[in-house]
CSV table of C-alpha atoms in Angstrom, one decimal:
chain,number,residue,atom,x,y,z
A,1,MET,CA,0.0,0.0,0.0
A,2,SER,CA,1.4,3.5,-0.8
A,3,ASP,CA,1.8,6.2,1.5
A,4,SER,CA,-1.0,8.1,0.0
A,5,GLN,CA,-3.3,5.2,0.4
A,6,GLN,CA,-2.7,5.1,4.2
A,7,THR,CA,-5.6,6.1,6.3
A,8,ASP,CA,-5.9,7.3,9.8
A,9,PRO,CA,-6.6,4.7,12.4
A,10,ALA,CA,-10.2,4.2,13.5
A,11,PRO,CA,-11.4,6.8,15.9
A,12,ASP,CA,-12.4,4.2,18.6
A,13,ARG,CA,-9.0,2.4,18.6
A,14,ALA,CA,-7.3,2.3,22.0
A,15,PRO,CA,-4.1,4.2,22.6
A,16,ALA,CA,-0.7,2.5,23.1
A,17,ALA,CA,-0.6,-0.1,26.0
A,18,VAL,CA,-0.1,1.2,29.5
A,19,PRO,CA,3.6,0.7,30.6
A,20,ARG,CA,4.3,-2.2,33.1
A,21,TRP,CA,4.5,-1.1,36.8
A,22,TRP,CA,8.2,-1.6,37.1
A,23,SER,CA,8.8,0.8,34.1
A,24,ARG,CA,7.6,4.3,35.0
A,25,PRO,CA,7.2,6.5,32.0
A,26,ASP,CA,8.9,9.9,31.7
A,27,GLY,CA,5.8,11.9,31.0
A,28,PRO,CA,2.2,11.9,32.0
A,29,VAL,CA,0.1,8.9,31.1
A,30,GLU,CA,-3.4,9.3,30.1
A,31,LEU,CA,-5.6,6.4,31.2
A,32,ARG,CA,-9.0,5.6,30.0
A,33,GLU,CA,-11.7,5.3,32.6
A,34,ALA,CA,-12.7,1.9,31.4
A,35,SER,CA,-9.1,0.7,31.8
A,36,VAL,CA,-8.8,1.4,35.6
A,37,PRO,CA,-11.4,0.1,37.9
A,38,PRO,CA,-12.6,2.6,40.6
A,39,PRO,CA,-11.0,2.1,44.0
A,40,ARG,CA,-12.9,0.1,46.6
A,41,ALA,CA,-14.2,1.7,49.7
A,42,ALA,CA,-12.6,0.6,53.0
A,43,SER,CA,-15.8,-1.1,53.9
A,44,ASP,CA,-15.8,-3.2,50.7
A,45,ALA,CA,-12.3,-4.5,51.3
A,46,ASP,CA,-11.9,-8.2,51.7
A,47,PRO,CA,-11.6,-9.1,55.3
A,48,GLY,CA,-8.1,-10.0,56.4
A,49,LYS,CA,-6.4,-8.1,53.4
A,50,GLY,CA,-4.4,-5.0,53.6
A,51,PRO,CA,-4.6,-1.9,51.3
A,52,THR,CA,-4.1,-2.3,47.5
A,53,TYR,CA,-0.5,-1.5,46.5
A,54,ASP,CA,-0.1,1.4,44.1
A,55,PRO,CA,3.3,1.5,42.6
A,56,TRP,CA,3.0,5.2,41.6
A,57,THR,CA,2.4,6.5,45.1
A,58,ALA,CA,5.2,8.1,47.2
A,59,GLY,CA,4.4,5.9,50.2
A,60,PRO,CA,6.5,3.0,51.5
A,61,LEU,CA,6.8,-0.2,49.5
A,62,GLN,CA,5.5,-2.3,52.3
A,63,ALA,CA,2.4,-2.4,54.4
A,64,VAL,CA,1.9,-3.6,58.0
A,65,ASP,CA,0.0,-6.8,58.4
A,66,ARG,CA,-2.3,-6.2,61.3
A,67,GLY,CA,-3.8,-9.7,61.3
A,68,LYS,CA,-7.3,-10.5,61.8
A,69,ALA,CA,-9.7,-8.5,63.8
A,70,GLY,CA,-9.8,-9.3,67.5
A,71,PRO,CA,-7.7,-8.9,70.8
A,72,ARG,CA,-4.3,-10.1,69.7
A,73,GLY,CA,-2.7,-9.9,73.3
A,74,ILE,CA,-5.1,-12.5,74.5
A,75,ARG,CA,-4.2,-14.8,71.6
A,76,LEU,CA,-0.5,-14.5,72.4
A,77,SER,CA,-0.9,-15.2,76.2
A,78,ARG,CA,-2.9,-18.3,75.4
A,79,GLY,CA,-0.3,-19.5,73.0
A,80,LEU,CA,2.5,-18.9,75.5
A,81,ALA,CA,0.6,-20.8,78.3
A,82,LEU,CA,-0.1,-23.6,75.9
A,83,GLY,CA,3.6,-23.8,75.0
A,84,ILE,CA,4.8,-23.9,78.7
A,85,GLY,CA,2.2,-26.5,79.5
A,86,VAL,CA,3.4,-28.7,76.7
A,87,ALA,CA,7.0,-28.3,77.7
A,88,LEU,CA,6.3,-29.2,81.4
A,89,LEU,CA,4.3,-32.2,80.3
A,90,ALA,CA,7.1,-33.4,78.0
A,91,GLY,CA,9.7,-32.9,80.8
A,92,GLY,CA,7.6,-34.9,83.3
A,93,ILE,CA,7.1,-37.7,80.9
A,94,GLY,CA,10.8,-37.7,80.1
A,95,GLY,CA,11.8,-37.8,83.8
A,96,TYR,CA,9.4,-40.6,84.6
A,97,VAL,CA,10.6,-42.6,81.6
A,98,GLY,CA,14.2,-42.0,82.8
A,99,VAL,CA,13.6,-43.2,86.3
A,100,LEU,CA,11.7,-46.2,85.1
A,101,ALA,CA,14.5,-47.1,82.8
A,102,GLU,CA,17.1,-46.8,85.6
A,103,ARG,CA,15.0,-49.0,87.9
A,104,GLN,CA,14.6,-51.6,85.3
A,105,ALA,CA,18.3,-51.5,84.4
A,106,ASN,CA,20.6,-54.2,85.8
A,107,THR,CA,23.4,-51.7,86.6
A,108,ARG,CA,24.7,-51.3,90.3
A,109,LEU,CA,25.6,-48.0,91.9
A,110,GLU,CA,28.8,-48.2,94.0
A,111,LEU,CA,30.6,-45.2,95.5
A,112,PRO,CA,34.4,-45.2,95.8
A,113,GLN,CA,35.8,-46.4,99.1
A,114,ALA,CA,39.2,-47.1,100.6
A,115,ALA,CA,40.2,-50.7,100.6
A,116,ALA,CA,40.4,-52.6,103.9
A,117,ALA,CA,43.9,-52.5,105.3
A,118,ALA,CA,45.6,-55.8,105.7
A,119,ASP,CA,47.1,-54.7,109.0
A,120,THR,CA,44.6,-52.8,111.2
A,121,GLY,CA,46.9,-52.6,114.3
A,122,ARG,CA,47.9,-49.3,115.9
A,123,ALA,CA,51.0,-48.1,117.6
A,124,PRO,CA,51.1,-49.3,121.2
A,125,GLU,CA,51.5,-45.7,122.5
A,126,SER,CA,48.6,-44.3,120.5
A,127,VAL,CA,45.1,-43.9,122.1
A,128,ALA,CA,43.9,-46.9,120.0
A,129,GLY,CA,46.8,-49.0,121.0
A,130,ILE,CA,46.4,-48.1,124.7
A,131,ALA,CA,42.7,-48.9,124.5
A,132,ALA,CA,43.3,-52.2,122.8
A,133,THR,CA,45.7,-53.2,125.6
A,134,ALA,CA,43.6,-52.1,128.5
A,135,LEU,CA,40.0,-52.8,127.6
A,136,PRO,CA,40.1,-56.5,128.3
A,137,GLY,CA,41.0,-55.7,131.9
A,138,VAL,CA,38.3,-53.0,132.5
A,139,VAL,CA,34.8,-53.9,133.8
A,140,THR,CA,31.5,-52.2,134.3
A,141,LEU,CA,29.8,-52.6,137.7
A,142,HIS,CA,26.0,-52.6,138.2
A,143,VAL,CA,25.2,-52.3,141.8
A,144,LYS,CA,21.8,-52.6,143.5
A,145,GLY,CA,21.1,-51.5,147.1
A,146,ALA,CA,18.1,-51.4,149.3
A,147,GLN,CA,16.8,-48.2,147.9
A,148,SER,CA,19.0,-47.3,144.9
A,149,SER,CA,21.2,-48.6,142.1
A,150,SER,CA,24.3,-47.3,140.5
A,151,THR,CA,26.7,-47.9,137.7
A,152,GLY,CA,30.5,-47.6,138.0
A,153,THR,CA,33.8,-48.9,136.6
A,154,GLY,CA,36.6,-51.1,137.9
A,155,PHE,CA,39.7,-52.9,136.6
A,156,VAL,CA,41.2,-56.3,137.3
A,157,LEU,CA,44.1,-56.3,139.8
A,158,ASP,CA,45.2,-60.0,139.6
A,159,GLY,CA,44.4,-63.4,138.3
A,160,GLN,CA,42.5,-64.3,141.5
A,161,GLY,CA,39.6,-62.0,140.4
A,162,HIS,CA,40.2,-59.0,142.6
A,163,ILE,CA,38.8,-55.8,141.1
A,164,LEU,CA,39.5,-52.2,142.3
A,165,THR,CA,36.9,-49.5,142.1
A,166,ASN,CA,35.6,-46.5,144.1
A,167,ASN,CA,33.9,-47.1,147.5
A,168,HIS,CA,31.0,-44.8,146.6
A,169,VAL,CA,30.2,-47.1,143.7
A,170,VAL,CA,29.6,-50.2,145.9
A,171,ASN,CA,28.7,-48.6,149.2
A,172,GLY,CA,25.6,-50.1,150.6
A,173,ALA,CA,25.5,-52.8,147.8
A,174,GLN,CA,23.3,-55.8,148.2
A,175,ASN,CA,23.9,-57.2,144.7
A,176,ILE,CA,27.0,-56.5,142.5
A,177,THR,CA,27.2,-57.6,138.8
A,178,VAL,CA,30.5,-57.3,136.9
A,179,THR,CA,30.4,-57.1,133.1
A,180,PHE,CA,33.6,-57.6,131.1
A,181,SER,CA,34.4,-55.9,127.8
A,182,THR,CA,33.3,-59.1,126.0
A,183,GLY,CA,29.8,-58.6,127.3
A,184,GLU,CA,29.9,-61.5,129.7
A,185,SER,CA,28.5,-60.8,133.2
A,186,VAL,CA,29.2,-62.5,136.6
A,187,ALA,CA,28.2,-61.8,140.2
A,188,ALA,CA,30.8,-60.3,142.5
A,189,GLU,CA,31.2,-59.9,146.2
A,190,LEU,CA,32.6,-57.0,148.2
A,191,VAL,CA,36.0,-57.7,149.8
A,192,GLY,CA,36.3,-54.4,151.6
A,193,GLY,CA,36.1,-50.6,151.2
A,194,ASP,CA,37.3,-47.4,152.8
A,195,THR,CA,35.3,-44.2,152.8
A,196,GLY,CA,38.3,-41.9,153.6
A,197,TYR,CA,40.2,-43.0,150.5
A,198,ASP,CA,37.1,-43.7,148.4
A,199,LEU,CA,38.5,-47.1,147.4
A,200,ALA,CA,37.0,-50.6,147.4
A,201,VAL,CA,37.8,-54.1,146.2
A,202,VAL,CA,35.3,-56.6,144.9
A,203,LYS,CA,36.0,-60.2,143.7
A,204,VAL,CA,34.7,-62.5,141.0
A,205,THR,CA,35.2,-66.3,141.1
A,206,GLY,CA,35.2,-68.9,138.4
A,207,VAL,CA,36.3,-66.6,135.7
A,208,ARG,CA,39.2,-67.8,133.5
A,209,GLY,CA,41.4,-65.7,131.3
A,210,LEU,CA,41.4,-62.6,133.4
A,211,ARG,CA,43.6,-59.7,132.1
A,212,PRO,CA,45.0,-57.7,135.0
A,213,LEU,CA,46.2,-54.2,134.2
A,214,ALA,CA,49.8,-53.2,134.8
A,215,LEU,CA,50.2,-50.6,137.6
A,216,GLY,CA,52.5,-47.6,137.0
A,217,ASN,CA,54.0,-45.2,139.4
A,218,SER,CA,52.2,-41.9,140.1
A,219,GLU,CA,55.4,-40.4,141.4
A,220,ASN,CA,56.6,-40.3,137.8
A,221,VAL,CA,53.6,-38.4,136.5
A,222,LYS,CA,54.3,-34.9,135.1
A,223,VAL,CA,52.0,-32.1,134.1
A,224,GLY,CA,51.3,-32.3,130.4
A,225,ASP,CA,51.7,-36.1,130.2
A,226,PRO,CA,49.1,-37.7,127.8
A,227,VAL,CA,46.5,-39.9,129.5
A,228,VAL,CA,43.6,-42.2,128.6
A,229,ALA,CA,40.5,-42.8,130.7
A,230,ILE,CA,38.3,-45.8,130.3
A,231,GLY,CA,34.9,-46.3,131.9
A,232,ALA,CA,31.1,-46.5,131.5
A,233,PRO,CA,29.8,-42.9,131.6
A,234,PHE,CA,26.0,-43.0,132.0
A,235,ASP,CA,26.3,-46.8,131.6
A,236,LEU,CA,28.0,-46.6,128.1
A,237,SER,CA,30.5,-49.4,128.7
A,238,ASN,CA,34.0,-49.4,127.2
A,239,THR,CA,34.1,-45.7,126.6
A,240,VAL,CA,37.6,-44.3,125.9
A,241,THR,CA,38.5,-40.7,126.3
A,242,ALA,CA,41.9,-39.0,126.1
A,243,GLY,CA,43.6,-35.8,127.5
A,244,ILE,CA,46.5,-34.8,129.6
A,245,ILE,CA,47.6,-34.4,133.2
A,246,SER,CA,46.5,-30.9,134.1
A,247,ALA,CA,47.9,-30.8,137.6
A,248,THR,CA,49.3,-33.0,140.3
A,249,GLY,CA,48.9,-33.0,144.0
A,250,ARG,CA,45.5,-31.3,143.8
A,251,PRO,CA,43.8,-31.5,147.2
A,252,ILE,CA,40.1,-32.3,146.9
A,253,THR,CA,37.4,-33.7,149.0
A,254,ALA,CA,34.4,-35.6,147.7
A,255,GLY,CA,31.3,-37.1,149.2
A,256,GLY,CA,29.8,-35.6,152.3
A,257,ASP,CA,26.2,-36.5,151.5
A,258,LYS,CA,25.5,-37.7,155.1
A,259,GLY,CA,26.3,-34.3,156.5
A,260,ASP,CA,28.4,-35.6,159.5
A,261,GLY,CA,31.6,-36.0,157.5
A,262,SER,CA,31.8,-39.7,157.9
A,263,ASP,CA,31.5,-40.3,154.1
A,264,VAL,CA,34.0,-37.6,153.1
A,265,SER,CA,37.0,-38.8,151.1
A,266,TYR,CA,40.3,-36.9,151.0
A,267,VAL,CA,42.4,-37.2,147.9
A,268,ASP,CA,45.7,-35.7,146.9
A,269,ALA,CA,44.5,-36.0,143.3
A,270,LEU,CA,45.8,-36.1,139.8
A,271,GLN,CA,43.9,-33.6,137.7
A,272,THR,CA,43.0,-34.4,134.1
A,273,ASP,CA,41.1,-32.8,131.2
A,274,ALA,CA,40.2,-36.3,129.8
A,275,PRO,CA,36.4,-36.3,129.8
A,276,ILE,CA,35.1,-38.1,132.9
A,277,ASN,CA,31.4,-38.4,133.7
A,278,PRO,CA,29.2,-40.2,136.2
A,279,GLY,CA,29.8,-43.9,135.6
A,280,ASN,CA,33.6,-43.4,135.0
A,281,SER,CA,34.1,-43.7,138.8
A,282,GLY,CA,36.6,-46.4,139.7
A,283,GLY,CA,37.9,-46.7,136.1
A,284,PRO,CA,41.6,-46.5,135.3
A,285,LEU,CA,43.6,-43.5,134.2
A,286,LEU,CA,46.3,-44.8,131.9
A,287,ASP,CA,49.6,-43.4,130.7
A,288,ALA,CA,51.2,-43.8,127.3
A,289,LYS,CA,52.5,-47.3,128.3
A,290,ALA,CA,48.9,-48.4,129.1
A,291,GLN,CA,49.9,-48.5,132.8
A,292,VAL,CA,47.4,-47.4,135.5
A,293,ILE,CA,48.5,-44.2,137.1
A,294,GLY,CA,45.2,-43.2,138.8
A,295,ILE,CA,41.7,-44.3,139.7
A,296,ASN,CA,39.1,-41.9,138.3
A,297,SER,CA,37.0,-40.7,141.2
A,298,ALA,CA,35.5,-37.2,141.0
A,299,ILE,CA,34.6,-34.4,138.7
A,300,ARG,CA,34.0,-30.7,139.1
A,301,GLY,CA,30.7,-29.9,137.4
A,302,GLY,CA,29.5,-26.6,136.1
A,303,GLY,CA,27.9,-24.7,139.0
A,304,ASP,CA,29.5,-26.9,141.7
A,305,SER,CA,30.5,-25.0,144.8
A,306,GLY,CA,32.9,-27.8,145.8
A,307,ASP,CA,34.5,-30.8,144.4
A,308,GLY,CA,31.7,-32.8,143.0
A,309,GLY,CA,32.0,-36.5,142.9
A,310,GLY,CA,30.5,-39.0,140.6
A,311,GLU,CA,27.4,-41.1,141.4
A,312,GLY,CA,28.1,-41.1,145.1
A,313,SER,CA,27.8,-37.3,145.5
A,314,GLY,CA,24.6,-37.2,143.6
A,315,GLN,CA,26.1,-35.0,140.9
A,316,GLN,CA,24.9,-35.8,137.4
A,317,ARG,CA,26.5,-33.0,135.5
A,318,GLY,CA,28.7,-33.6,132.5
A,319,SER,CA,32.4,-33.1,132.2
A,320,ILE,CA,33.8,-29.6,131.9
A,321,GLY,CA,37.3,-30.8,131.7
A,322,LEU,CA,38.0,-31.0,135.5
A,323,GLY,CA,38.4,-34.6,136.5
A,324,PHE,CA,40.3,-36.0,139.4
A,325,ALA,CA,41.9,-39.4,140.0
A,326,ILE,CA,43.4,-41.0,143.1
A,327,PRO,CA,47.1,-41.6,142.5
A,328,VAL,CA,47.8,-45.3,141.9
A,329,ASN,CA,50.5,-45.4,144.6
A,330,GLN,CA,47.8,-44.7,147.2
A,331,GLY,CA,45.4,-47.0,145.5
A,332,LYS,CA,47.9,-49.9,145.4
A,333,ARG,CA,48.6,-49.6,149.2
A,334,VAL,CA,44.9,-49.4,150.1
A,335,ALA,CA,44.0,-52.3,147.8
A,336,GLU,CA,46.7,-54.5,149.3
A,337,GLU,CA,45.3,-53.8,152.8
A,338,LEU,CA,41.7,-54.4,151.8
A,339,ILE,CA,42.6,-57.7,150.2
A,340,ARG,CA,44.6,-58.8,153.2
A,341,THR,CA,42.4,-57.6,156.0
A,342,GLY,CA,39.2,-56.1,154.5
A,343,ARG,CA,40.2,-52.7,156.1
A,344,ALA,CA,42.6,-49.9,155.3
A,345,THR,CA,44.8,-48.0,157.8
A,346,HIS,CA,45.1,-44.2,157.8
A,347,PRO,CA,48.3,-42.3,158.7
A,348,VAL,CA,47.7,-39.8,161.5
A,349,ILE,CA,49.6,-37.2,163.6
A,350,GLY,CA,47.4,-37.5,166.6
A,351,VAL,CA,45.8,-34.1,166.8
A,352,THR,CA,42.3,-32.6,166.6
A,353,LEU,CA,42.0,-29.8,164.1
A,354,ASP,CA,39.8,-26.7,164.4
A,355,MET,CA,37.8,-27.1,161.1
A,356,LYS,CA,36.1,-23.7,161.6
A,357,TYR,CA,39.4,-21.8,161.5
A,358,SER,CA,39.2,-19.2,158.7
A,359,GLY,CA,42.8,-18.2,158.6
A,360,ASP,CA,45.6,-19.5,156.4
A,361,GLY,CA,46.8,-22.9,157.5
A,362,ALA,CA,45.5,-25.7,159.7
A,363,ARG,CA,44.9,-24.8,163.3
A,364,VAL,CA,45.2,-27.3,166.1
A,365,GLY,CA,42.1,-27.1,168.3
A,366,ASP,CA,42.1,-26.0,172.0
A,367,GLU,CA,40.5,-29.3,173.0
A,368,GLY,CA,39.4,-32.6,171.3
A,369,GLU,CA,36.1,-34.4,171.1
A,370,ASP,CA,34.2,-35.0,174.4
A,371,GLY,CA,36.6,-32.7,176.2
A,372,LYS,CA,39.7,-34.8,175.4
A,373,PRO,CA,43.0,-33.1,174.8
A,374,ALA,CA,43.5,-31.7,171.3
A,375,VAL,CA,46.9,-33.3,171.1
A,376,THR,CA,46.8,-37.0,171.9
A,377,ALA,CA,49.2,-37.8,174.8
A,378,GLY,CA,52.1,-40.0,173.6
A,379,GLY,CA,51.0,-39.7,170.0
A,380,PRO,CA,53.1,-38.7,166.9
A,381,GLY,CA,52.2,-35.0,167.3
A,382,ALA,CA,52.9,-34.8,171.0
A,383,ARG,CA,56.3,-36.5,170.5
A,384,ALA,CA,57.1,-34.0,167.7
A,385,GLY,CA,56.2,-31.0,170.0
A,386,ILE,CA,52.9,-29.9,168.6
A,387,LYS,CA,50.8,-27.9,171.0
A,388,PRO,CA,47.1,-26.7,171.1
A,389,GLY,CA,46.6,-23.5,169.1
A,390,ASP,CA,49.6,-24.2,166.7
A,391,VAL,CA,48.9,-23.4,163.1
A,392,ILE,CA,50.5,-25.8,160.7
A,393,THR,CA,51.3,-24.0,157.4
A,394,LYS,CA,53.5,-26.4,155.5
A,395,VAL,CA,54.0,-30.1,155.0
A,396,ASP,CA,57.4,-31.0,153.6
A,397,GLY,CA,57.7,-27.5,152.4
A,398,VAL,CA,54.4,-27.5,150.6
A,399,ARG,CA,51.9,-24.9,151.9
A,400,VAL,CA,48.5,-25.9,153.2
A,401,HIS,CA,45.6,-23.5,153.5
A,402,GLY,CA,43.2,-25.3,155.7
A,403,GLY,CA,42.4,-28.4,157.7
A,404,ASP,CA,41.2,-30.4,154.8
A,405,GLU,CA,44.4,-29.8,152.9
A,406,LEU,CA,46.5,-31.0,155.9
A,407,VAL,CA,44.5,-34.2,156.1
A,408,ILE,CA,44.9,-34.8,152.4
A,409,LYS,CA,48.7,-34.3,152.5
A,410,ILE,CA,49.0,-36.6,155.4
A,411,ARG,CA,46.9,-39.4,153.9
A,412,ALA,CA,49.0,-39.2,150.8
A,413,HIS,CA,51.7,-41.0,152.8
A,414,ARG,CA,51.9,-44.4,154.6
A,415,PRO,CA,51.9,-44.9,158.4
A,416,GLY,CA,55.5,-44.7,159.6
A,417,ASP,CA,56.6,-42.1,157.0
A,418,PRO,CA,58.5,-39.1,158.4
A,419,LEU,CA,57.2,-35.6,157.7
A,420,THR,CA,58.5,-32.1,158.2
A,421,LEU,CA,55.9,-29.7,159.5
A,422,THR,CA,56.2,-25.9,159.6
A,423,VAL,CA,54.3,-24.5,162.5
A,424,LEU,CA,53.3,-20.9,163.4
A,425,ARG,CA,53.3,-20.3,167.1
A,426,ASP,CA,53.1,-16.9,168.8
A,427,GLY,CA,53.9,-15.3,165.5
A,428,ARG,CA,57.0,-17.3,165.0
A,429,GLU,CA,57.6,-20.3,162.6
A,430,ARG,CA,59.0,-23.5,163.9
A,431,THR,CA,60.0,-26.7,162.0
A,432,LEU,CA,59.0,-30.0,163.6
A,433,GLU,CA,59.7,-33.6,162.6
A,434,VAL,CA,56.9,-36.1,163.0
A,435,VAL,CA,56.6,-39.8,162.2
A,436,LEU,CA,53.1,-40.7,161.1
A,437,GLY,CA,51.1,-43.1,163.2
A,438,SER,CA,48.3,-45.5,162.1
A,439,ALA,CA,44.6,-45.7,162.7
A,440,ASN,CA,42.0,-48.0,161.3
A,441,GLY,CA,39.9,-46.5,158.6
A,442,SER,CA,36.2,-46.9,158.0
């Protein structure tokens, strides 16, 4: 067709196609109304859909999805609670399954432990070694009287069945039972006792394999020496405690429940901090060689105004680290006399003391009992030159502060022993030599 023959396009023909949205034209674009549908009203929008995107607007290229209508916070809380519940349920089920699997498994749980030693012995000088040596010779005494019962301790003296203990343990006994460390029990009889020394001997018969304890020497004891005590505190048999010698030559008195002084014991004691309690009375105090150096006899309890004893004094307080033992040298002498004769002798100087004197030292009374002379005629004191009213201040150079201490220092010796007394008379000190006499004890 020639150029002249070309004709104009039909008047109703559509203009060129609208450019695609990603290709923005440089100039204005004329759109036919029929080509672009009218915008929908907000009310006509499909529920759950956002606004229609218009690529030619200057707004952002994204729209916020606000979700469906309704309280969104509530939906999130419910979802979180549901998630936590599912997690807890899963954990519980998992734990139960684990426990069930462990119970049904054939494995054995065993914790690490040291192997048993082939040699379980201990050094002889150790506490365990001392206890192993001495325990077979220590016994527990159960005593029944007419109105009371008590528990104490004792130890074997010889192969004939003699056992040493405290007098206050067996005083007034009607029935005595001795229990050995093996647990075997036999009846015992009282051989003899002495109140002044608080010592007694009982005897068992028909017992084989007795293990007597070795006796040491209390003169060799020094402050600070290690000691071991064995007894039955509060009826706990075969109890072992340890400590040291806290003091020597400690004058104490124990007993005195009767009120007339007839049951008072006087002891020049070994003091120890090894725990001693009611029931230890009569038990051995041992040195590092497992030798007996003392007989545990008394304790000072909290709140005591005097030297509290064990069961005999009625004191039931626990140990506060102040225990007292009768020196074994004194115990040995008294035990020998009790075994031979059933009674013990006391060393005396033959004077009557004024026990109400409040000054320093022990004062000789102006007169004795029942109007008798205060210084026994022909007695040891009279021969030494002691006179009524003299104040005895020292025994062998050791100061005494009262009548009790003088009695204690004298009874620490044997009858026939010589002593040096320092006497204050008319304001002047004198030194007198006396040889101790003898009197039968109770």
